[in-house]
Coordinates of C-alpha atoms and ligand atoms in Angstrom, one line a residue:
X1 CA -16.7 -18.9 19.6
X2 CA -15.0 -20.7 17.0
X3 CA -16.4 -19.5 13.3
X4 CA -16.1 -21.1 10.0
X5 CA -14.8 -18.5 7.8
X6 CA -14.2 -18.4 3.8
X7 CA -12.1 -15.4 2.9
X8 CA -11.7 -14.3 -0.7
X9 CA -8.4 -13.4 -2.7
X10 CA -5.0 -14.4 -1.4
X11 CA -3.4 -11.5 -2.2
X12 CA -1.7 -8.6 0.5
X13 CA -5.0 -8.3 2.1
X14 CA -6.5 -11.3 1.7
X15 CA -4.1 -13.7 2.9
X16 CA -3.5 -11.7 5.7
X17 CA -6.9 -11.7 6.4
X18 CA -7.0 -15.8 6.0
X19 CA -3.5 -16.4 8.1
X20 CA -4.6 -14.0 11.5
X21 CA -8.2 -15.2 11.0
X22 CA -7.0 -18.6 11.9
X23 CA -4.7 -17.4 14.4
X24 CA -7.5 -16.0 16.4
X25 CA -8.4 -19.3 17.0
X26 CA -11.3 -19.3 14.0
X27 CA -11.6 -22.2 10.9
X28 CA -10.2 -20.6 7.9
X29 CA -10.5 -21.8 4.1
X30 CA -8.4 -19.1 1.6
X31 CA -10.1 -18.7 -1.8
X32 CA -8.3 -18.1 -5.1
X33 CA -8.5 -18.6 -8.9
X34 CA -4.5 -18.1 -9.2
X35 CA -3.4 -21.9 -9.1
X36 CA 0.3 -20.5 -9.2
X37 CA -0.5 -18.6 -5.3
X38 CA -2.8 -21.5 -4.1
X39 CA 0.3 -24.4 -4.6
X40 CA 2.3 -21.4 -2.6
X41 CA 0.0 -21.2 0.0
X42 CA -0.3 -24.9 0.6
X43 CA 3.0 -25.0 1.1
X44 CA 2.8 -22.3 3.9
X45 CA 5.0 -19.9 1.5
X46 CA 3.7 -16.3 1.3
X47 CA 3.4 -15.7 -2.2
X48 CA 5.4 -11.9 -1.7
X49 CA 7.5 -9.8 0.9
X50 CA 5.4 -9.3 4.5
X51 CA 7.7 -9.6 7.3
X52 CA 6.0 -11.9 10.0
X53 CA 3.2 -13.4 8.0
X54 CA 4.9 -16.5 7.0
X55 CA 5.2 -17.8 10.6
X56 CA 1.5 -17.5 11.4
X57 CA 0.7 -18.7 8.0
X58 CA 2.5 -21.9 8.4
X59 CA 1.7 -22.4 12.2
X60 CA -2.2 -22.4 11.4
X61 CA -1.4 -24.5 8.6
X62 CA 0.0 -26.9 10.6
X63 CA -2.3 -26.7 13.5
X64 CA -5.6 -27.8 11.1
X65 CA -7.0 -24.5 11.1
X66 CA -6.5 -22.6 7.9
X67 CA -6.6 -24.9 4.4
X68 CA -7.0 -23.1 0.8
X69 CA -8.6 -24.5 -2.1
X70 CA -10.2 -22.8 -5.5
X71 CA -13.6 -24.3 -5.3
X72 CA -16.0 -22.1 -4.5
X73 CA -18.4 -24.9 -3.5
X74 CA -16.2 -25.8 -0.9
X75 CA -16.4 -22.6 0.4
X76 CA -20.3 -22.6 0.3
X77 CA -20.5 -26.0 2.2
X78 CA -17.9 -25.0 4.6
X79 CA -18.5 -21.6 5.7
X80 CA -21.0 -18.9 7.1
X81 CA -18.9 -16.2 7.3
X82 CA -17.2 -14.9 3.9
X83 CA -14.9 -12.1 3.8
X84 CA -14.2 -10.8 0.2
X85 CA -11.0 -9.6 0.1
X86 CA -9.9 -9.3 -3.6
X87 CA -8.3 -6.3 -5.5
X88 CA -10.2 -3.3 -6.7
X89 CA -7.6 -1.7 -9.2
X90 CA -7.9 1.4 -11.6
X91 CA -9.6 0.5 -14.4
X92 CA -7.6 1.5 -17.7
X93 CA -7.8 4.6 -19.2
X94 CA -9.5 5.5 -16.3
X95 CA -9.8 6.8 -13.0
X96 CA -12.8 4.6 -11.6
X97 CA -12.3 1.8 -9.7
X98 CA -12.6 -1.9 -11.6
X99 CA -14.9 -4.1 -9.5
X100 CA -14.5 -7.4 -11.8
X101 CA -13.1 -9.5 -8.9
X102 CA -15.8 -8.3 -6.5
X103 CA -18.5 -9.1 -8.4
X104 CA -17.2 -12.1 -9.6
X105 CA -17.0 -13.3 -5.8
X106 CA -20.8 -12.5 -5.6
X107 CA -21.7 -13.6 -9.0
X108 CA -20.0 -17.0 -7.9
X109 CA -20.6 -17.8 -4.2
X110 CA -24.3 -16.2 -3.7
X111 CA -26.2 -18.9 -5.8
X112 CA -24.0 -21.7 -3.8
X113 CA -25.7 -20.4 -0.7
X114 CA -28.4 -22.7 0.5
X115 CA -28.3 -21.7 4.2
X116 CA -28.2 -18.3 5.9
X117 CA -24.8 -16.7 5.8
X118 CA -23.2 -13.0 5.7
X119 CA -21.0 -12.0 3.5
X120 CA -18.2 -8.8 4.6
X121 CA -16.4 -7.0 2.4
X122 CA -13.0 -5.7 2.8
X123 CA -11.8 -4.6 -0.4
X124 CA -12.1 -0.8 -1.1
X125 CA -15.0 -0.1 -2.8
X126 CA -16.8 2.9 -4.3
X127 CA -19.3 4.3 -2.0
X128 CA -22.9 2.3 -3.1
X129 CA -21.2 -0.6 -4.0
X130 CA -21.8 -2.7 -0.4
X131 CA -25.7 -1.9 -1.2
X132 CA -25.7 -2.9 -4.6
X133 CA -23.9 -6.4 -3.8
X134 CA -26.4 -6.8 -0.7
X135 CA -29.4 -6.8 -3.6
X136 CA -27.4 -8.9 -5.9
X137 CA -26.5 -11.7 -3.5
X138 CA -30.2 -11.8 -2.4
X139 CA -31.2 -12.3 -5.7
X140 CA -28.7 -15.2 -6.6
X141 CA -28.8 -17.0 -3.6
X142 CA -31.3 -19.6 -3.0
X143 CA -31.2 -18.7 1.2
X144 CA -32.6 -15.3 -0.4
X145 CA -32.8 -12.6 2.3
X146 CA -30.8 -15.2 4.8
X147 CA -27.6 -13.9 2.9
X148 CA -26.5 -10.5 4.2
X149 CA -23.8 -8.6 2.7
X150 CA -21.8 -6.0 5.0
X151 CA -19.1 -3.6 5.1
X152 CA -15.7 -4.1 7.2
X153 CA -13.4 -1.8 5.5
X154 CA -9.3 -3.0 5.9
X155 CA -6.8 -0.6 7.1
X156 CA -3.9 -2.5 7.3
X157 CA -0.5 -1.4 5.6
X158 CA 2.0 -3.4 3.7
X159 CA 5.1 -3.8 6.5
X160 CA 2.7 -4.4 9.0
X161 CA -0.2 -6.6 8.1
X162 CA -0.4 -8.9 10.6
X163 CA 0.0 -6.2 13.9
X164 CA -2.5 -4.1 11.9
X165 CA -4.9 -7.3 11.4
X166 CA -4.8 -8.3 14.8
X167 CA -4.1 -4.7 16.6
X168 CA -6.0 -2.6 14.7
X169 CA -6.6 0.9 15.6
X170 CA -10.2 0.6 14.9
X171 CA -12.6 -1.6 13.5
X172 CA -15.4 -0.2 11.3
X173 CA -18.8 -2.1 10.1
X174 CA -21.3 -1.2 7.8
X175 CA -24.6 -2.8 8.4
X176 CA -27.7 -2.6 5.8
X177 CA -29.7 -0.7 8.2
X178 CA -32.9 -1.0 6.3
X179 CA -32.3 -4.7 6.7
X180 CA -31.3 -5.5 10.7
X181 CA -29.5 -9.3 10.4
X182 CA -26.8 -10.7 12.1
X183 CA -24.2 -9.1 10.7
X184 CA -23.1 -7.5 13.8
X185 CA -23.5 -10.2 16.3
X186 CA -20.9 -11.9 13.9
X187 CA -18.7 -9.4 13.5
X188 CA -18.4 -9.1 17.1
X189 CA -17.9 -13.4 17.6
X190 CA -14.9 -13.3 14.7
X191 CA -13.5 -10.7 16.4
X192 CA -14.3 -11.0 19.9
X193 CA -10.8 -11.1 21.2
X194 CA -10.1 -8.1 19.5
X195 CA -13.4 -6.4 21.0
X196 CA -12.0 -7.6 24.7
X197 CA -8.7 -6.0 24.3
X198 CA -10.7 -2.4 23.9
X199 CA -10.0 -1.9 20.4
X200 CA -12.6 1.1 19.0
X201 CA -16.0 -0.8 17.3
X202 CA -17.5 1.0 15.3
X203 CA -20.6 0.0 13.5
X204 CA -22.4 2.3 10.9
X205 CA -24.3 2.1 7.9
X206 CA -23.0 0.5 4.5
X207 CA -22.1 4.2 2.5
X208 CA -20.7 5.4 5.9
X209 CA -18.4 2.4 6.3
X210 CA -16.9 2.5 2.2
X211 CA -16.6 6.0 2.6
X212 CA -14.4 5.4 6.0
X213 CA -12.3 3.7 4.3
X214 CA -11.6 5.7 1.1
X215 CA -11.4 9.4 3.3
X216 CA -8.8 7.6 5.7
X217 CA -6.6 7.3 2.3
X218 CA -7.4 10.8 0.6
X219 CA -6.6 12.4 3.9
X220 CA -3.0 10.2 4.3
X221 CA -2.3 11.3 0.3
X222 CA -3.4 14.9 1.2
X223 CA -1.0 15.1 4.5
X224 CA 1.9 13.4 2.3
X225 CA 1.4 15.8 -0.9
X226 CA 1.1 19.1 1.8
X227 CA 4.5 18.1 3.2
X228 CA 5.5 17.6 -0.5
X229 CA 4.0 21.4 -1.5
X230 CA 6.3 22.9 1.4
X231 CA 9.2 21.2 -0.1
X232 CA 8.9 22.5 -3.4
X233 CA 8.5 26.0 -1.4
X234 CA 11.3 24.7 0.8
X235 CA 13.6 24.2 -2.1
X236 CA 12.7 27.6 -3.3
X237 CA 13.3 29.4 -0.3
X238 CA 16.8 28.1 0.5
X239 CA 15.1 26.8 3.5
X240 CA 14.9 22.7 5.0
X241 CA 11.5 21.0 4.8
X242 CA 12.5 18.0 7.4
X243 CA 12.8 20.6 10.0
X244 CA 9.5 22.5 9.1
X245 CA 7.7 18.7 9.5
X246 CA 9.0 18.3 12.7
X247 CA 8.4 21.8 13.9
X248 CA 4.9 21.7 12.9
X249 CA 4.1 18.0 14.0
X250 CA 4.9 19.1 17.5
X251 CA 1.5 20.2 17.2
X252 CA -0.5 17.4 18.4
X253 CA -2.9 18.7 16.1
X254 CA -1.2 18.3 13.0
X255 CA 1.2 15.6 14.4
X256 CA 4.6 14.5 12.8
X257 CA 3.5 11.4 11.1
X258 CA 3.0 11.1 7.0
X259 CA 5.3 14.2 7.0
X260 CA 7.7 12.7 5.6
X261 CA 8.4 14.3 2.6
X262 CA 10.4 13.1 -0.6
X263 CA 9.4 11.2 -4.0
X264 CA 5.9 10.8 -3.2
X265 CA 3.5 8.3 -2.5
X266 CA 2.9 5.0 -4.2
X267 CA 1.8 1.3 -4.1
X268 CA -2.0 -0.1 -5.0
X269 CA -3.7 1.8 -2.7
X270 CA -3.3 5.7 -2.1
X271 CA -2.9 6.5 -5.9
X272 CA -5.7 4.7 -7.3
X273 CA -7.5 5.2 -4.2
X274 CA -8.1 9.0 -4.3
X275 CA -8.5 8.3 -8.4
X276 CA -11.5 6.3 -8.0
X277 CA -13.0 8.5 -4.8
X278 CA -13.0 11.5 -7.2
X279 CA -15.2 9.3 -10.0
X280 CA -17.5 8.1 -8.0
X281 CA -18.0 11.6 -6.4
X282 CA -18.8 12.9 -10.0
X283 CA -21.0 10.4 -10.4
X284 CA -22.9 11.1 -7.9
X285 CA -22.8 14.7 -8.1
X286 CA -20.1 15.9 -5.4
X287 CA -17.2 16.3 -7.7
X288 CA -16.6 19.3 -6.3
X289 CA -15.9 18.8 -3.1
X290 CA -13.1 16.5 -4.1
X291 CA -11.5 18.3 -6.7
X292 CA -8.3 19.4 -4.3
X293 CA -7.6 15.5 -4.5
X294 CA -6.4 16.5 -8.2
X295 CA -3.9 19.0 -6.7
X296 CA -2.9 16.1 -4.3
X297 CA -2.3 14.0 -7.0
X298 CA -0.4 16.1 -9.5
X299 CA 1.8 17.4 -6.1
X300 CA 2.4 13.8 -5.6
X301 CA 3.3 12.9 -9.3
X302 CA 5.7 16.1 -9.7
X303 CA 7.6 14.9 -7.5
X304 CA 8.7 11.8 -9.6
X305 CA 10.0 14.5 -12.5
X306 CA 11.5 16.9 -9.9
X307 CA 13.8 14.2 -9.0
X308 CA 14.8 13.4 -12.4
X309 CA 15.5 17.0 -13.2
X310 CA 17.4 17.2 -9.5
X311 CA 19.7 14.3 -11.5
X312 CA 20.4 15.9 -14.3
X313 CA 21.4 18.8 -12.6
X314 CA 23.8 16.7 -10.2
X315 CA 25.2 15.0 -13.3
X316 CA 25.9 18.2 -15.4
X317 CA 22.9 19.0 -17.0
X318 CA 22.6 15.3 -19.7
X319 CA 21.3 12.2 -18.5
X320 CA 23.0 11.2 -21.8
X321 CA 25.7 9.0 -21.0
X322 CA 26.0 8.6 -17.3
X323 CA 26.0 6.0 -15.0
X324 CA 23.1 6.1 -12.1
X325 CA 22.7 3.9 -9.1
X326 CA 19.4 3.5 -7.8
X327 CA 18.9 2.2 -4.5
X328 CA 15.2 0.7 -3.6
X329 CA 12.3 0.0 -6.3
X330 CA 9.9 -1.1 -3.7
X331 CA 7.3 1.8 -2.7
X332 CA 8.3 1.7 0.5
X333 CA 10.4 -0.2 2.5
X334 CA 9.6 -4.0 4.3
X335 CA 7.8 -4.6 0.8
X336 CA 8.4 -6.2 -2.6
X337 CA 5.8 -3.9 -4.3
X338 CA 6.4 -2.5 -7.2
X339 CA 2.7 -1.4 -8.1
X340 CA 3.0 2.4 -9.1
X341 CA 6.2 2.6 -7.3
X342 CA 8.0 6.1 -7.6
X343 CA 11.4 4.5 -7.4
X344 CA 11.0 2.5 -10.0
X345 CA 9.0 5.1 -12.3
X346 CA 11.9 7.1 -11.4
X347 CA 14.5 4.7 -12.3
X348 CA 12.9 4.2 -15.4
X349 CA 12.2 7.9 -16.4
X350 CA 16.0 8.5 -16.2
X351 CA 17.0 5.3 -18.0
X352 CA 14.6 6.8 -21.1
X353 CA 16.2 9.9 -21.0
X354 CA 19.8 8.4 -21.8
X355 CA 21.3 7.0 -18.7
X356 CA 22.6 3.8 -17.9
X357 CA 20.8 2.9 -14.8
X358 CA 21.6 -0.1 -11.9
X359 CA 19.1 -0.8 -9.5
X360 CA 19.3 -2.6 -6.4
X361 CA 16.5 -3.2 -3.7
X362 CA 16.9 -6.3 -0.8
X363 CA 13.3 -7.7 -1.8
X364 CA 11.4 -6.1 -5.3
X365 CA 14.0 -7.2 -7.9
X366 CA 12.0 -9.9 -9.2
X367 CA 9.0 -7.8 -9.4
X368 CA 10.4 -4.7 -11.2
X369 CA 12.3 -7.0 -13.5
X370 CA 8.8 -8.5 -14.4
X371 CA 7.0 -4.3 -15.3
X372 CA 10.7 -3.0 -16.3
X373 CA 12.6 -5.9 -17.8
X374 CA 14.8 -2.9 -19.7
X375 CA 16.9 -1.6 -16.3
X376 CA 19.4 -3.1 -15.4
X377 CA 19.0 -5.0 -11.8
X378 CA 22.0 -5.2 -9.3
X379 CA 22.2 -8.2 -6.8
X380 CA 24.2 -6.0 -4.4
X381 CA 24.7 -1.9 -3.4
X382 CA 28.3 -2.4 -4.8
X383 CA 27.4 -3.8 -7.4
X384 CA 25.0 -0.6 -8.2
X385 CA 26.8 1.8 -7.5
X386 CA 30.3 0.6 -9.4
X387 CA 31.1 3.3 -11.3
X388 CA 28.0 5.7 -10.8
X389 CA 28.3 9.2 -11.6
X390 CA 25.3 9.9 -8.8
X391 CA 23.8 7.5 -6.2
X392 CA 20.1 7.7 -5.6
X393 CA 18.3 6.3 -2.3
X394 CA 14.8 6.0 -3.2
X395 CA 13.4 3.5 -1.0
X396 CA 14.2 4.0 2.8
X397 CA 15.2 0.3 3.6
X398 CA 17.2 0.2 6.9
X399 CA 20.0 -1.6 4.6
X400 CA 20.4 2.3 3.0
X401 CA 19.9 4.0 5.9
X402 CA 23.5 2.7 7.6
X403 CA 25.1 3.2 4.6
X404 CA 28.6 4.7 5.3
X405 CA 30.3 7.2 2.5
X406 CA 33.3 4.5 3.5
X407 CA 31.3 1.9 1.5
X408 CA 31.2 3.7 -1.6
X409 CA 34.1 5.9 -2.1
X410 CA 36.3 3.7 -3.5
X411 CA 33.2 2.2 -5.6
X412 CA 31.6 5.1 -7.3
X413 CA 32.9 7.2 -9.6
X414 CA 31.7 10.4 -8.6
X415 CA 30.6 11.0 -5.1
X416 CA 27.2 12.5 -5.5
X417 CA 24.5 11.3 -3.6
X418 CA 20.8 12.2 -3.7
X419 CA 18.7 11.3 -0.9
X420 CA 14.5 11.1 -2.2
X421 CA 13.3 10.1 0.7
X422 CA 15.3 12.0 3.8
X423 CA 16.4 9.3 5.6
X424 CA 20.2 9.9 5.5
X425 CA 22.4 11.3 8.0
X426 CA 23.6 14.7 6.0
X427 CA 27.2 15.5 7.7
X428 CA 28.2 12.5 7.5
X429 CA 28.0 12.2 3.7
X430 CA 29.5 16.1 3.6
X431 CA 31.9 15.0 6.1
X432 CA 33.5 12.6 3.9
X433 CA 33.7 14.8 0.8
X434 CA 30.7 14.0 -1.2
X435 CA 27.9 16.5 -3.0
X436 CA 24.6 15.7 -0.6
X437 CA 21.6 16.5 -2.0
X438 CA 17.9 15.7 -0.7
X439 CA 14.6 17.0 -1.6
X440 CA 13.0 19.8 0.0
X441 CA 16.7 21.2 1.1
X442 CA 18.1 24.0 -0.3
X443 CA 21.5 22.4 -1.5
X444 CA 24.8 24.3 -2.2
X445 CA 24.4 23.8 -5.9
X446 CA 20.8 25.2 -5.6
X447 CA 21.8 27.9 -3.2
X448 CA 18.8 30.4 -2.6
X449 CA 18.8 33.9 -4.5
X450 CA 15.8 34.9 -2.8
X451 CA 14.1 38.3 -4.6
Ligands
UGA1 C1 -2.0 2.6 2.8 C2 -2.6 3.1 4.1 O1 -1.6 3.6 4.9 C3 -3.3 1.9 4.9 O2 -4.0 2.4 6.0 C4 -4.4 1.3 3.9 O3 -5.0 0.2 4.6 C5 -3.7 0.8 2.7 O4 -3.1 1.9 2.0 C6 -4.8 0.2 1.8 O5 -5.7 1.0 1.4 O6 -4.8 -1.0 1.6 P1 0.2 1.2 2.2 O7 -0.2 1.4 0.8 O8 0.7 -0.1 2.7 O9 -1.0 1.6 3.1 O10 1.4 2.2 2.4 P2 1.6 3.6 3.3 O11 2.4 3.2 4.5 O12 0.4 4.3 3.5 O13 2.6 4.3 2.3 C7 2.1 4.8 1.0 C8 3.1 5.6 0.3 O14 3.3 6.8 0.9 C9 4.5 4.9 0.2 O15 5.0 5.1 -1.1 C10 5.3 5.8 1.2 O16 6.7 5.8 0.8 C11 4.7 7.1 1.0 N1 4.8 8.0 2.2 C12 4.3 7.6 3.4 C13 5.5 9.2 2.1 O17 6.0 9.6 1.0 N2 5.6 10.0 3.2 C14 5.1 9.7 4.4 O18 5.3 10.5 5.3 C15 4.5 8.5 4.5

């Protein structure tokens, strides 16, 4: 059955959400205040990096079935189904989420509502907050109690939006439970073809459902900052964290992915994500149980100084003065984010502390020029890496990966190479003649002198 769906925010998630909505075959208007993303959209240009988006975007543009607009009364008039799927960032100052952009959907659409209609949020959301929107909407809207609000939590990741919006692993639904609607019999008509290829359905109450969601990314951060402890232990113990991962995610218990260990984790979701879980959980009285989530996070932000120390060291003990190439400011690779990016933070920590930095990245120039206009961005690797005392690859695009030391040799102007995310091939870069070092491997320089 063909629905008539409104979805909220056109940012990562939410024009994702809009573009594979309307690929399933449903009527799809995209909602946003930003004129500058809406005249993008129109023109079936996807407003950052997603590999694979554009092409559905513009093919359900052009087929009739997905439109955008800013005007929330269009939305109303057009729509029964509404998915809200603005940004929940860390407030400032603070570890709690900021629900401004939620509430403003509600605060906005609910009194346009006239006839009945259910509202499902995606966003991540402090556990409570599904309930509390459910009472608000009811209030505001004149359909009253015909307006439902539910909880369909989004798991996708940046790389692979549209195969993780439209082959999820799961889908998860929080339903007011004190309040049967139609919630789920929607659910199951938007994504019905999803439901008859066997994906997992699970349906739950509303606190269930938001907490889904924000344990799925404490446990991911937890797994990458464990593999990140054993480094530092690695590194200690003259001893090679890649080969520890692998050995112990052989165990299909603990399995080998998100053991990939290196300069941490980034992006707008995992760090502000396990932030704002450990708020609410004080708030409502379980701070305790959360309280390793700290560990997880100061794990995950030592590794951003480790690395700048491993530089120095490579460099002979001054940033002061030397030349640095940094390859990759995204997060990760297959993205233009920049948002709490360790390369970048790194970039910039070493460029404070003296050195003359280059930075080169295949898609997130544009975007770290905008939050670190003082680097200096490179339009090529060569370019970067003229004249660098050490390379850095921080970012594990494919482009780095097949890097040859026969690239660079005749480019740099010491061969020293630091790899932050282990993704180079090791004797070939020792091969060649050059200093190798990566993180979580005991290196020559930092051979072990075990007690
Ligand atoms: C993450 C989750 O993986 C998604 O399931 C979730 O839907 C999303 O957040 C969200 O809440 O919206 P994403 O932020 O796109 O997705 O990125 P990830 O692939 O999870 O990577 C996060 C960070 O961890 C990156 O900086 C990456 O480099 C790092 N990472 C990942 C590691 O350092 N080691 C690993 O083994 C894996």
């Amino acid at each position: 059955m063909t629905c008539r769906i409104a979805v909220f925010g056109t940012g990562y998630l939410g024009a994702t959400h809009a573009a594979c909505m309307a690929e399933l075959g449903h009527e799809v208007l995209g909602v946003d205040v930003d004129p500058a993303k809406l005249s993008k959209l129109h023109a079936g240009e996807v407003p950052f990096y997603e590999p694979g988006l554009e092409e559905v975007l513009k093919r359900n543009i052009e087929n009739g079935r997905l439109r955008f607009s800013s005007s929330y009364e269009e939305a109303a008039q057009f729509a029964d189904v509404h998915f809200i799927g603005v940004g929940t960032p860390q407030k400032k100052g603070e570890f709690a989420a900021d629900l401004t952009y939620v509430d403003a959907v509600i605060e906005t659409l609910a009194p346009l509502l006239t006839t009945p209609a259910v509202i499902f949020g995606k966003s991540t959301v402090p556990v409570g907050t599904a309930e509390r929107l459910g009472r608000r909407a009811r209030q505001l809207a004149p359909a009253g109690d015909q307006v439902e609000v539910a909880w369909n939590p989004e798991f996708l990741r940046e790389g692979f939006a549209v195969k993780d919006t439209l082959h999820p692993d799961r889908l998860v639904l929080g339903v007011d439970q004190g309040r049967p609607g139609r919630a789920e019999e929607v659910a199951r008509s938007v994504y019905s073809q999803l439901l008859d290829e066997g994906i997992p359905f699970l349906v739950t109450d509303l606190a269930t459902s938001e907490l889904v969601k924000t344990a799925a990314n404490a446990f991911l951060a937890t797994k990458i900052s464990f593999i990140n402890a054993m480094a530092e232990v690695c590194e200690a113990a003259g001893a090679d964290v890649t080969v520890l991962a692998d050995a112990i995610g052989h165990d299909v218990r603990i399995g080998r992915r998100f053991l990939n260990a290196g300069i941490g984790f980034g992006g707008g979701c995992l760090p502000k994500d396990i932030r704002a879980f450990m708020a609410r959980a004080g708030e409502i009285g379980a701070d305790e149980a959360l309280t390793f989530l700290r560990e997880v996070d100061n794990i995950n932000m030592r590794r951003r100084t480790r690395m700048v120390e491993l530089v120095r060291e490579v460099v002979g003990g001054s940033l002061i003065g030397s030349r640095i190439a940094v390859l990759g400011a995204a997060f990760k690779p297959d993205s233009d984010d920049v948002r709490d990016s360790p390369a970048l933070n790194i970039a910039g920590q070493i460029q404070l502390q003296g050195a003359s930095v280059s930075v080169f990245d295949p898609k997130a120039i544009e975007n770290s020029r905008r939050i670190f206009p003082t680097l200096n961005y490179a339009s090529s690797v060569n370019e970067a890496c003229s004249g660098a005392d050490a390379v850095l690859v921080l970012t594990e695009w494919d482009q780095f990966k097949q890097l040859k030391p026969s690239d660079l040799d005749s480019i740099v102007r010491n061969t020293i190479i630091i790899d932050g995310r282990n993704c180079l091939d090791r004797d070939l870069w020792v091969d060649a003649g050059w200093e190798f070092t990566a993180v979580g491997v005991a290196s020559e320089r930092r051979a072990s002198t075990l007690p």
